[in-house]
Tab-separated table of C-alpha atoms in Angstrom:
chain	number	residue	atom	x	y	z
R	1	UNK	CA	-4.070	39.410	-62.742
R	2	UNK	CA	-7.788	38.530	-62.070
R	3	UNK	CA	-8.383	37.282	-58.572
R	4	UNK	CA	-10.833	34.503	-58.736
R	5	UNK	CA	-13.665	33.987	-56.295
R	6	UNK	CA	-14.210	37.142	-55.317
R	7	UNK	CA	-17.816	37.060	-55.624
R	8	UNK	CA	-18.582	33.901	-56.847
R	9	UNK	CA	-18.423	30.324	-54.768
R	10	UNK	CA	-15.051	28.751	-55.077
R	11	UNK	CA	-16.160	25.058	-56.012
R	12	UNK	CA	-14.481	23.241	-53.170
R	13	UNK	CA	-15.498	25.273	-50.287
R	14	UNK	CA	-18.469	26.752	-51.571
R	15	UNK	CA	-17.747	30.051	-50.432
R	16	UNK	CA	-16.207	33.119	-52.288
R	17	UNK	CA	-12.534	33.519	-50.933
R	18	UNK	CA	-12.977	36.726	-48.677
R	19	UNK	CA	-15.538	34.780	-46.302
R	20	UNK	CA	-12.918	31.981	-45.783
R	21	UNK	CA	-10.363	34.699	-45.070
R	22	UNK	CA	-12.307	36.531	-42.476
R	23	UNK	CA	-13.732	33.489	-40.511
R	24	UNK	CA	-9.541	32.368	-40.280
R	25	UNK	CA	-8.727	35.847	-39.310
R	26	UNK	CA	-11.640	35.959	-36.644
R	27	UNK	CA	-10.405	32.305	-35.555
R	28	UNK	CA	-7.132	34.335	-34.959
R	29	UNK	CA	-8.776	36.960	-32.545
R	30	UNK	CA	-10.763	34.451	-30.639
R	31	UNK	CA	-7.264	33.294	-29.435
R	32	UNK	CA	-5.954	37.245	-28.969
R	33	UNK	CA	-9.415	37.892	-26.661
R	34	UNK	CA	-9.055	34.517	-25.469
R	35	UNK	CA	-5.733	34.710	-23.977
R	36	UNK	CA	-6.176	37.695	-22.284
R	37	UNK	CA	-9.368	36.473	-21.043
R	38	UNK	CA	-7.395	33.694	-19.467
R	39	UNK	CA	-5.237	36.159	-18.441
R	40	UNK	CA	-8.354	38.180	-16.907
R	41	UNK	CA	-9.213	34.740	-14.839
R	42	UNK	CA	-5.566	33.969	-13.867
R	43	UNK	CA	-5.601	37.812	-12.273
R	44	UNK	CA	-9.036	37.239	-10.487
R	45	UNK	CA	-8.462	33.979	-9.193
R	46	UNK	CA	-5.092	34.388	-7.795
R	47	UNK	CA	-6.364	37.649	-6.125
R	48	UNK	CA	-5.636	38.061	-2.715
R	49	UNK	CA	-9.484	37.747	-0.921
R	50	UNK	CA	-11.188	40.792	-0.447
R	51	UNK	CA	-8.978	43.220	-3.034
R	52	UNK	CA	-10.613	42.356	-6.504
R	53	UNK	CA	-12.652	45.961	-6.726
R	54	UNK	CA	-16.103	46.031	-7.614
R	55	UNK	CA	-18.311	48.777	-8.421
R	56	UNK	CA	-15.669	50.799	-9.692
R	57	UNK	CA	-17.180	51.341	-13.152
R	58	UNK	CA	-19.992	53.126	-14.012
R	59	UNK	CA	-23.095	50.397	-14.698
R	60	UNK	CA	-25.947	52.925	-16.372
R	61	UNK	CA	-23.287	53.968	-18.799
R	62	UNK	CA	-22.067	50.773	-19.762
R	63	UNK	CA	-25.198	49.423	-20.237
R	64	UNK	CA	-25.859	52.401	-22.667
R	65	UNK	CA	-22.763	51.705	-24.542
R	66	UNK	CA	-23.655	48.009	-24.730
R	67	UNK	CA	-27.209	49.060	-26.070
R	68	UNK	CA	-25.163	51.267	-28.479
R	69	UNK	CA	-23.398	48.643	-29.799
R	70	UNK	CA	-25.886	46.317	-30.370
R	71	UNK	CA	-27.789	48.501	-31.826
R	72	UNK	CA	-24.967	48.656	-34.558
R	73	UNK	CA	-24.920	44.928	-34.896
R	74	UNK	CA	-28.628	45.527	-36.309
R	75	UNK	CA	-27.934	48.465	-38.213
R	76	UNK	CA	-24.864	46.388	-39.762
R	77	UNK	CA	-26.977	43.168	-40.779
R	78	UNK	CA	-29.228	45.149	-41.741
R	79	UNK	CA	-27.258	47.173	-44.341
R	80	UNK	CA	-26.177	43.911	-45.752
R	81	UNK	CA	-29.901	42.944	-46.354
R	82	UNK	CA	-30.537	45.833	-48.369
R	83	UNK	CA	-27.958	45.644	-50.335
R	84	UNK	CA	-29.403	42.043	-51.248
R	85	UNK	CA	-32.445	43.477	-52.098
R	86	UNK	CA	-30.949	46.058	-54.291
R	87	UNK	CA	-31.740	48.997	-52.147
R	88	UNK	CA	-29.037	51.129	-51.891
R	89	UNK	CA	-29.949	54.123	-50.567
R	90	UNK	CA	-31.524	52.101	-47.476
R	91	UNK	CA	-27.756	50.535	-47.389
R	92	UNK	CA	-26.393	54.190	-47.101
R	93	UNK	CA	-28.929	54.860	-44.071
R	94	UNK	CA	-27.785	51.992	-42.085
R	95	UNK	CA	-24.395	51.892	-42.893
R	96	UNK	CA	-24.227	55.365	-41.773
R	97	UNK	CA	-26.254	54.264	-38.436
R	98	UNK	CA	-23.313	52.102	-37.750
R	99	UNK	CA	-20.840	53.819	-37.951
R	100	UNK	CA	-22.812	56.692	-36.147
R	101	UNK	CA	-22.966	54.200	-33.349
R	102	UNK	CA	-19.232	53.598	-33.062
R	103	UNK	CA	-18.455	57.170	-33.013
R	104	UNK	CA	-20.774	57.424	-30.054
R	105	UNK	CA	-19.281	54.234	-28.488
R	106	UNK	CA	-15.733	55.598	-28.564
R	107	UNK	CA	-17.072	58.976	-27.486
R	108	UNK	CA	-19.013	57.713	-24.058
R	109	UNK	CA	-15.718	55.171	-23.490
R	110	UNK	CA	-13.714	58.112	-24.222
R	111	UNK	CA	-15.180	60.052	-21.427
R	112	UNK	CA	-15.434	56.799	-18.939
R	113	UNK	CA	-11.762	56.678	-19.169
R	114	UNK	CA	-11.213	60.206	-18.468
R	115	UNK	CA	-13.394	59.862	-15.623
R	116	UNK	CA	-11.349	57.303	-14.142
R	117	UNK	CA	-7.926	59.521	-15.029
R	118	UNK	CA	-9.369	62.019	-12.569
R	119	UNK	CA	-10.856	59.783	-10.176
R	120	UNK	CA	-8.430	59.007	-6.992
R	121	UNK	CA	-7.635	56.186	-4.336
R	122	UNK	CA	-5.570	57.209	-1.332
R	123	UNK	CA	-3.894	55.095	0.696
R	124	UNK	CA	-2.761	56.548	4.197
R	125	UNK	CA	-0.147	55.815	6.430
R	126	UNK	CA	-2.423	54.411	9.110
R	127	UNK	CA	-3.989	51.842	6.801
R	128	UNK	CA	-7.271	53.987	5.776
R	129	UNK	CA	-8.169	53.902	2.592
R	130	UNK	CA	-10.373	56.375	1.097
R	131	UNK	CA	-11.511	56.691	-2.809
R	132	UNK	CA	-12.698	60.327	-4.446
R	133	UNK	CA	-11.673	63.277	-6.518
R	134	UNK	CA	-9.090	65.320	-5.327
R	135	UNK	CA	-7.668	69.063	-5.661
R	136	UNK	CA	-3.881	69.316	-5.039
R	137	UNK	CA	-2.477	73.113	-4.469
R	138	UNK	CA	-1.253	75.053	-7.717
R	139	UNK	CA	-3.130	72.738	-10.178
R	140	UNK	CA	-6.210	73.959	-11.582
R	141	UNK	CA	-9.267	71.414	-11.756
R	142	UNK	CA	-9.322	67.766	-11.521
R	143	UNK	CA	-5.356	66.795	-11.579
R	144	UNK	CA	-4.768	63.650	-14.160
R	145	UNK	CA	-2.563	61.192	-13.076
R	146	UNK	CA	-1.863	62.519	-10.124
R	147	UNK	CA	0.545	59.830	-8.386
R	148	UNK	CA	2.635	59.776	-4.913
R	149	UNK	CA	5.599	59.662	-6.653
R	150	UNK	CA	4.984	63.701	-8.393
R	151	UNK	CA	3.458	64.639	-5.013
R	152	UNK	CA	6.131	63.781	-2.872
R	153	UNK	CA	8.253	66.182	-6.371
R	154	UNK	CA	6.464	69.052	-5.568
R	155	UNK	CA	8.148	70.987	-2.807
R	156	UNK	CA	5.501	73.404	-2.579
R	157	UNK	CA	2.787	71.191	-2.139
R	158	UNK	CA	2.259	70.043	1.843
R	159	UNK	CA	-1.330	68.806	1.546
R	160	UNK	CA	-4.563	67.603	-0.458
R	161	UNK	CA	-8.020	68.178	0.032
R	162	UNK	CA	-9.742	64.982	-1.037
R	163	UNK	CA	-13.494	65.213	-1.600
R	164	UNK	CA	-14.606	61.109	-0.810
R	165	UNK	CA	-17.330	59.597	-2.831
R	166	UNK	CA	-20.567	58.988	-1.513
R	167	UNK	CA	-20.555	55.426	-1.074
R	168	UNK	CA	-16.918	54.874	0.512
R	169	UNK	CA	-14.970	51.557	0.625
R	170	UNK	CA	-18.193	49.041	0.084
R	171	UNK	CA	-19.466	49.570	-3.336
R	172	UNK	CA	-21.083	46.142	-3.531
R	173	UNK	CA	-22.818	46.107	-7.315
R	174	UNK	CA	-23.588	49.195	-7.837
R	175	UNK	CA	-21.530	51.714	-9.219
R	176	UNK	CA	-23.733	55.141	-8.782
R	177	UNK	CA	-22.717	58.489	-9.915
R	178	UNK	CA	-20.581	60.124	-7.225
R	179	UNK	CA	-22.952	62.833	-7.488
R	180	UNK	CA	-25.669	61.133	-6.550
R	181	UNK	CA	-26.425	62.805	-3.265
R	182	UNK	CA	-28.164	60.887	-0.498
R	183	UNK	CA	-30.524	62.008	2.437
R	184	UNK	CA	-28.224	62.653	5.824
R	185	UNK	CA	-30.020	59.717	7.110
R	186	UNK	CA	-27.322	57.453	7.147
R	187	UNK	CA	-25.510	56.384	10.151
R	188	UNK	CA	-22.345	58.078	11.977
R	189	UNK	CA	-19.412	57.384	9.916
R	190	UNK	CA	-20.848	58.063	6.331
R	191	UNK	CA	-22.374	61.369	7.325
R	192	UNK	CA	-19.188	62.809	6.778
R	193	UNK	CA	-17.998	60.916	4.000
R	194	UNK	CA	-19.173	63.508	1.805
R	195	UNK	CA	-17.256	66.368	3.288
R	196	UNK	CA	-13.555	67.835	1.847
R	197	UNK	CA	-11.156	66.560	3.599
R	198	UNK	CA	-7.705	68.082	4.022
R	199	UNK	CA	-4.616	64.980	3.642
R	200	UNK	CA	-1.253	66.134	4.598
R	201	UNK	CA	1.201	64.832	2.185
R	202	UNK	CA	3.421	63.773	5.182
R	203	UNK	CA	0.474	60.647	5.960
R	204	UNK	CA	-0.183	59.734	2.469
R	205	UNK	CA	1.010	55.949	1.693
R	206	UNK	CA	0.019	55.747	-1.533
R	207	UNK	CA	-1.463	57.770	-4.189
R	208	UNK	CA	-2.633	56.784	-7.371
R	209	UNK	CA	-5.914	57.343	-9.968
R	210	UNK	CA	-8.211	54.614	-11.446
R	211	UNK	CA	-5.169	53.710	-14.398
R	212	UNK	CA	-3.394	50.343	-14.808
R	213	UNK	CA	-0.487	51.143	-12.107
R	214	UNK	CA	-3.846	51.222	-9.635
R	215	UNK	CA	-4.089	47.304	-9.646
R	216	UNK	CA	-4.427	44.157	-11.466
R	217	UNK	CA	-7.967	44.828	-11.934
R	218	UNK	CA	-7.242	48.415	-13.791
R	219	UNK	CA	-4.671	46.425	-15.655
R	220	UNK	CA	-6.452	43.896	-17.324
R	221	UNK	CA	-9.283	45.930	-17.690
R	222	UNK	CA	-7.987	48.920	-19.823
R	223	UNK	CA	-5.777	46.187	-21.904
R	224	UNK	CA	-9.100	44.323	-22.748
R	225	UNK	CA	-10.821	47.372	-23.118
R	226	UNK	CA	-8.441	49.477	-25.164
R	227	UNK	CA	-7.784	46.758	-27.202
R	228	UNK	CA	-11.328	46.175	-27.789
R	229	UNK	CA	-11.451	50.297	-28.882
R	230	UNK	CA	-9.079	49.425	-31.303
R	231	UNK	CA	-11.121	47.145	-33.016
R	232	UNK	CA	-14.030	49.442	-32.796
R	233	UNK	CA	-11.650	52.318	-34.581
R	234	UNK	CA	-10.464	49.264	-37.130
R	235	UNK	CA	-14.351	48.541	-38.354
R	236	UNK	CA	-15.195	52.021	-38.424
R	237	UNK	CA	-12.446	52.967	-40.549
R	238	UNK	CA	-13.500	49.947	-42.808
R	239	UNK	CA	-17.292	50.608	-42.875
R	240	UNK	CA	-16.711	54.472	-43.365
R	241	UNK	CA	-14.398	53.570	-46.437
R	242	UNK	CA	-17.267	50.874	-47.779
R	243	UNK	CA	-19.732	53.874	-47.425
R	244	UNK	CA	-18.111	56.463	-48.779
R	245	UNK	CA	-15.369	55.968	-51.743
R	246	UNK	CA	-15.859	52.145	-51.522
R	247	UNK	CA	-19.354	52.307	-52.399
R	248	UNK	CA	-18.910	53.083	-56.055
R	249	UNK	CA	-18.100	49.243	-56.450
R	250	UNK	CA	-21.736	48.807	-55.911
R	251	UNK	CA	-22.376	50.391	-59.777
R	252	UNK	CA	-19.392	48.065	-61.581
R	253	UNK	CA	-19.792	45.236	-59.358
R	254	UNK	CA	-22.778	44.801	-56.955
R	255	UNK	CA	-22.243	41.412	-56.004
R	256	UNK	CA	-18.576	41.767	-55.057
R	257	UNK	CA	-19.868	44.898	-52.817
R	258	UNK	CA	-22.525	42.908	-50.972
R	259	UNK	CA	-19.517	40.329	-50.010
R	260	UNK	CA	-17.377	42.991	-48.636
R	261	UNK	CA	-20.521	44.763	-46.579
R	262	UNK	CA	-21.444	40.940	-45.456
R	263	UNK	CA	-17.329	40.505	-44.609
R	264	UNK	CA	-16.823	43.979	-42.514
R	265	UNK	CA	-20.042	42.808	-40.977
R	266	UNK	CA	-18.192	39.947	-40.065
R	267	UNK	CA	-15.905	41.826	-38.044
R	268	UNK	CA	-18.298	44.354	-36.566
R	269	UNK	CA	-20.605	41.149	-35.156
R	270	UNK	CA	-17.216	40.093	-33.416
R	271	UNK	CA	-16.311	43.463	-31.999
R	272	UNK	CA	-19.541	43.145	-30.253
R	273	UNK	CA	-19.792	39.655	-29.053
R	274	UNK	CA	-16.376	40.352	-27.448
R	275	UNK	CA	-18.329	43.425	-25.882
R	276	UNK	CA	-21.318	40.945	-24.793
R	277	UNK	CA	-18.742	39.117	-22.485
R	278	UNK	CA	-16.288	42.236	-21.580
R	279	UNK	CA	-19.475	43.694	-20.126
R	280	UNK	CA	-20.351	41.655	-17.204
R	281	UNK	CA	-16.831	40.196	-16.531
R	282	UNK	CA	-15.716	43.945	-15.986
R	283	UNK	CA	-18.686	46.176	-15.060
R	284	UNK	CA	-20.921	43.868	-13.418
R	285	UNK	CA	-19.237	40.765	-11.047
F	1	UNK	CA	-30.615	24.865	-52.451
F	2	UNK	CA	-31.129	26.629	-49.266
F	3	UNK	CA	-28.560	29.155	-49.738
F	4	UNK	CA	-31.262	31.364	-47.913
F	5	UNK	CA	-30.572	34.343	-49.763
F	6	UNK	CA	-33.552	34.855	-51.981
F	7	UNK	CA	-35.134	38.167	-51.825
F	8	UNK	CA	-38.041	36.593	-49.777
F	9	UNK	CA	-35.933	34.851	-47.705
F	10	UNK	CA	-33.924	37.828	-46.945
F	11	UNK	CA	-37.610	39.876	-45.972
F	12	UNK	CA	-38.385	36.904	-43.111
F	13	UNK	CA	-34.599	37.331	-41.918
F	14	UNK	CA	-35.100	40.881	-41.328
F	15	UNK	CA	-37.842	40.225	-39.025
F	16	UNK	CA	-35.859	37.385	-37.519
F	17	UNK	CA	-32.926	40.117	-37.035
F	18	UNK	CA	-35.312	42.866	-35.178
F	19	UNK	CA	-36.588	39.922	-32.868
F	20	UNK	CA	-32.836	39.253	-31.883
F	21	UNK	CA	-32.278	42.819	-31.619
F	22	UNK	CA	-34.918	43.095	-29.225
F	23	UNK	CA	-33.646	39.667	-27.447
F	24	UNK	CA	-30.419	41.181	-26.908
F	25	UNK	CA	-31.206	44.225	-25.184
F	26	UNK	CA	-33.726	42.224	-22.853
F	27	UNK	CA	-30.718	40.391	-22.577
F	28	UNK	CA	-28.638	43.164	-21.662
F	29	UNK	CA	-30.845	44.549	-18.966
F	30	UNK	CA	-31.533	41.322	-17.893
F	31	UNK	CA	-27.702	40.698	-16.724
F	32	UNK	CA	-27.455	44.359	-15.176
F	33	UNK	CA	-30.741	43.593	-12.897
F	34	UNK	CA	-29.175	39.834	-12.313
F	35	UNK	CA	-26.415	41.523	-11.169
F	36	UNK	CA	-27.836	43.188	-8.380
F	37	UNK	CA	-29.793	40.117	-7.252
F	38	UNK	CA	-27.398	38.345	-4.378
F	39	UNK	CA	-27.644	34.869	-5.438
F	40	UNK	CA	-24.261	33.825	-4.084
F	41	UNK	CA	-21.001	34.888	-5.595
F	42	UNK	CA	-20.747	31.612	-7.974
F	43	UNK	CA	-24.200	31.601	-8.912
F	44	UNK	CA	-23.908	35.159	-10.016
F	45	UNK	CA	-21.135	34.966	-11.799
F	46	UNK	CA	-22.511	31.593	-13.496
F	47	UNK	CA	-25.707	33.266	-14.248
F	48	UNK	CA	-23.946	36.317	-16.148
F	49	UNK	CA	-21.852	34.262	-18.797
F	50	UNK	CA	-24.784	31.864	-19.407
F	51	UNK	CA	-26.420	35.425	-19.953
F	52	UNK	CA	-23.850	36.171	-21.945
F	53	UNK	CA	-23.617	33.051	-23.661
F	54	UNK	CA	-27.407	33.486	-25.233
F	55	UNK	CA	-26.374	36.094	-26.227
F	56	UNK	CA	-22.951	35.282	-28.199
F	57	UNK	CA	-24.958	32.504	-29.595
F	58	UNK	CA	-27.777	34.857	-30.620
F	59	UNK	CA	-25.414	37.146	-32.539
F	60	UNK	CA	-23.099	34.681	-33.761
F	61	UNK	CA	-25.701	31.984	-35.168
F	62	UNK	CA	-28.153	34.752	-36.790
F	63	UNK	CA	-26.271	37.986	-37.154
F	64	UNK	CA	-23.585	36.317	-38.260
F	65	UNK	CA	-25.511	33.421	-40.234
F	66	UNK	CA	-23.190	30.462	-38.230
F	67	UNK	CA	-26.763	28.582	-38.032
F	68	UNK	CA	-26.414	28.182	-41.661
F	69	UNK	CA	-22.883	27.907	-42.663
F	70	UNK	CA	-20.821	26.441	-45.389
F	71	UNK	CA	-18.202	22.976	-43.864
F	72	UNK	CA	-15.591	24.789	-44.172
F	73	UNK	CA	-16.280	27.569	-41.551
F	74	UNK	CA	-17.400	24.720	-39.318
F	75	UNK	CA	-14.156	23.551	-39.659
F	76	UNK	CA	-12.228	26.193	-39.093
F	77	UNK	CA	-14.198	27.435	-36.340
F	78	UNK	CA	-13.751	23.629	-34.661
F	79	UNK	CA	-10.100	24.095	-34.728
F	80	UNK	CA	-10.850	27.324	-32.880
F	81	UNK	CA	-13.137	25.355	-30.330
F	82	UNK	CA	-9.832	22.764	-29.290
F	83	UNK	CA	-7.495	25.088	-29.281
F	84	UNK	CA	-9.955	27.863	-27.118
F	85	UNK	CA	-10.320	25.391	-24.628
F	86	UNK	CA	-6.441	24.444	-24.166
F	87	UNK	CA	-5.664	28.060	-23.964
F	88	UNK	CA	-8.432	27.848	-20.880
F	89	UNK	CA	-7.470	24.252	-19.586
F	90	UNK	CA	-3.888	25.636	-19.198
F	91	UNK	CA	-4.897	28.630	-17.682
F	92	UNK	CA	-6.582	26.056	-14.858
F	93	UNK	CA	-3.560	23.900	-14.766
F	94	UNK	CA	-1.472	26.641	-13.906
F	95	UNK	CA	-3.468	28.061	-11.535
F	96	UNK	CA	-3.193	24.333	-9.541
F	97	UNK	CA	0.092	24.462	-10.093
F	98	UNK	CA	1.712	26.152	-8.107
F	99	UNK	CA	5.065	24.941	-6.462
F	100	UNK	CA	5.628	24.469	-2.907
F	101	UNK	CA	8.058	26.526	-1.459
F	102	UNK	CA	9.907	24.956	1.709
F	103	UNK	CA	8.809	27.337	4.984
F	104	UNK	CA	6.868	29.628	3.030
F	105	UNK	CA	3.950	28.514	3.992
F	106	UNK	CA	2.634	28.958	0.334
């Protein structure tokens, strides 16, 4: 059976059916993002003052990967163009610039999260806190998911040496590299902050890396942003098919083509104006 | 009639798209320097999702050709407005609403 309206206007709504479907289906994810948005503000608000975390994420590579994807919100619209101006092999380019762009996105959020996997806050017995990477006997390298919990498992292990991050406690808005090194002319207490320090296990409160268990903050923040991943794997997948196998369309039907570029587009302009507002909610306030 | 997708028209959109394109990454480094800027916690916060806001608008009016749309995606996306907002306005109401638990002090 033929399935009308694929290319041309259906009379009532004036719009072939596939542009109807996807503005519904976006409609739809407005109200997935938006509820954990809500979520996001219920969490903030509710916080007890003074333990929302800021400058926990890395703000130059954000801001790449927000450059990134905007860039591939160009590329995208700009595929579709061609396309309407019969230029195919121009399509191909930016087509493939896209989805070279969400590769790269998924690759630099890739290694954020892994960062933050490795990436420790201790909380001691005597109510110090202190954030940095650690080194635990027997394990080679940066432990993952090191917790309390498998700490207080291994028998063997008595101590940690953790080495604290430059700026300790107060990261106000900025979230520098930890190995950013500053001059020694700061004042008494951070002089040593960037020195190894050895924790016995026996004072350690707490233990936990930069995951969701961490706090609310970690929670909401790798649900909003994994789930926002997804949908960057999702219109990848799509655009990869549409240029590769799914291109042939263009030779039987070239206007049906152009719809399903201009629909996946669709999608790819939402994955990033989520992005636009996941930015500064999480990285920056 | 101004279906806007006549090869010329489709030339002056692509220079429309690079100019947003450029708009949006001013945009972008606009909210990361904004953020450093103490303006007070509100007004910081305020400032970022109007920031944010030009943006959405930017991509979803041009990029996404909302500026020009067909009734029915007005529609649709109206539904989307009301039903956006409840989903916030209860998120407000039940942050208010929180009972009072005798001696808890809460």
């Amino acid at each position: 059976m033929e399935v009308p309206y694929t290319s041309k206007p259906r009379p009532d709504t004036g719009l072939y059916n596939a542009k109807v479907g996807i503005w519904l289906f976006l409609a739809s994810e407005v109200m997935l993002f938006g509820a954990l948005f809500s979520s996001y503000i219920l969490l903030r608000v509710n916080a007890l003052e003074g333990t929302w975390p800021h400058g926990l994420l890395n703000i130059p590579i954000g801001t790449f990967n927000t450059a990134v994807l905007i860039t591939s919100s160009i590329t995208v619209v700009m595929a579709w163009a061609s396309l309407k101006l019969g230029q195919f092999n121009r399509f191909k380019i930016y087509q493939g610039i896209t989805i070279l762009c969400a590769l790269a996105f998924m690759v630099i959020k890739s290694v954020e999260y892994k960062d933050k996997f490795t990436h420790y806050q201790v909380w001691l017995k005597d109510g110090e806190t202190i954030r940095g990477h650690i080194e635990v006997p027997g394990i080679e390298g940066k432990p993952w998911f090191m917790t309390h919990k498998k700490l207080e498992a291994m028998e063997a292990v008595d101590h940690i040496t953790i080495h604290p991050d430059p700026k300790p406690h107060v990261a106000s808005a900025g979230g520098e590299a930890p190995e950013a090194h500053k001059s020694e002319n700061h004042g008494g207490a951070e002089e040593h902050a960037h020195e190894p320090r050895r924790i016995e296990k026996a004072d350690i409160k707490r233990l936990s890396a930069f995951v969701p268990a961490h706090s609310t903050y970690f929670a909401i923040y790798f649900t909003l942003t994994a789930l926002h991943a997804l949908h960057v794997m999702g219109g990848a997948l799509v655009m990869a098919y549409l240029w590769g196998p799914g291109s042939k369309m263009w030779k039987t039907d070239p206007e049906r083509f152009t719809n399903r570029i201009e629909v996946s587009g669709l999608f790819w302009h939402f994955v990033d104006l989520v992005w636009i507002f996941l930015f500064p909610v999480l990285y920056l306030l | 009639m101004g279906d806007g997708h006549s090869k010329e028209d489709i030339k002056k959109h692509v220079k429309l798209y690079i100019g947003i394109f450029i708009a949006l990454l001013v945009g972008t480094v606009v909210t990361v320097l904004a953020a450093y800027v103490d303006l007070g916690h509100k007004m910081n916060i305020a400032l970022a999702l109007l920031i944010a806001s030009v943006k959405a608008f930017l991509v979803a009016g041009f990029f996404m050709h909302l500026t020009s749309e067909k009734k029915t995606i007005y529609t649709i996306l109206a539904c989307t407005v009301v039903f956006f907002i409840g989903l916030m306005a209860l998120t407000v109401i039940a942050h208010f609403d929180v009972p009072t638990i005798a001696g808890s002090g809460h």
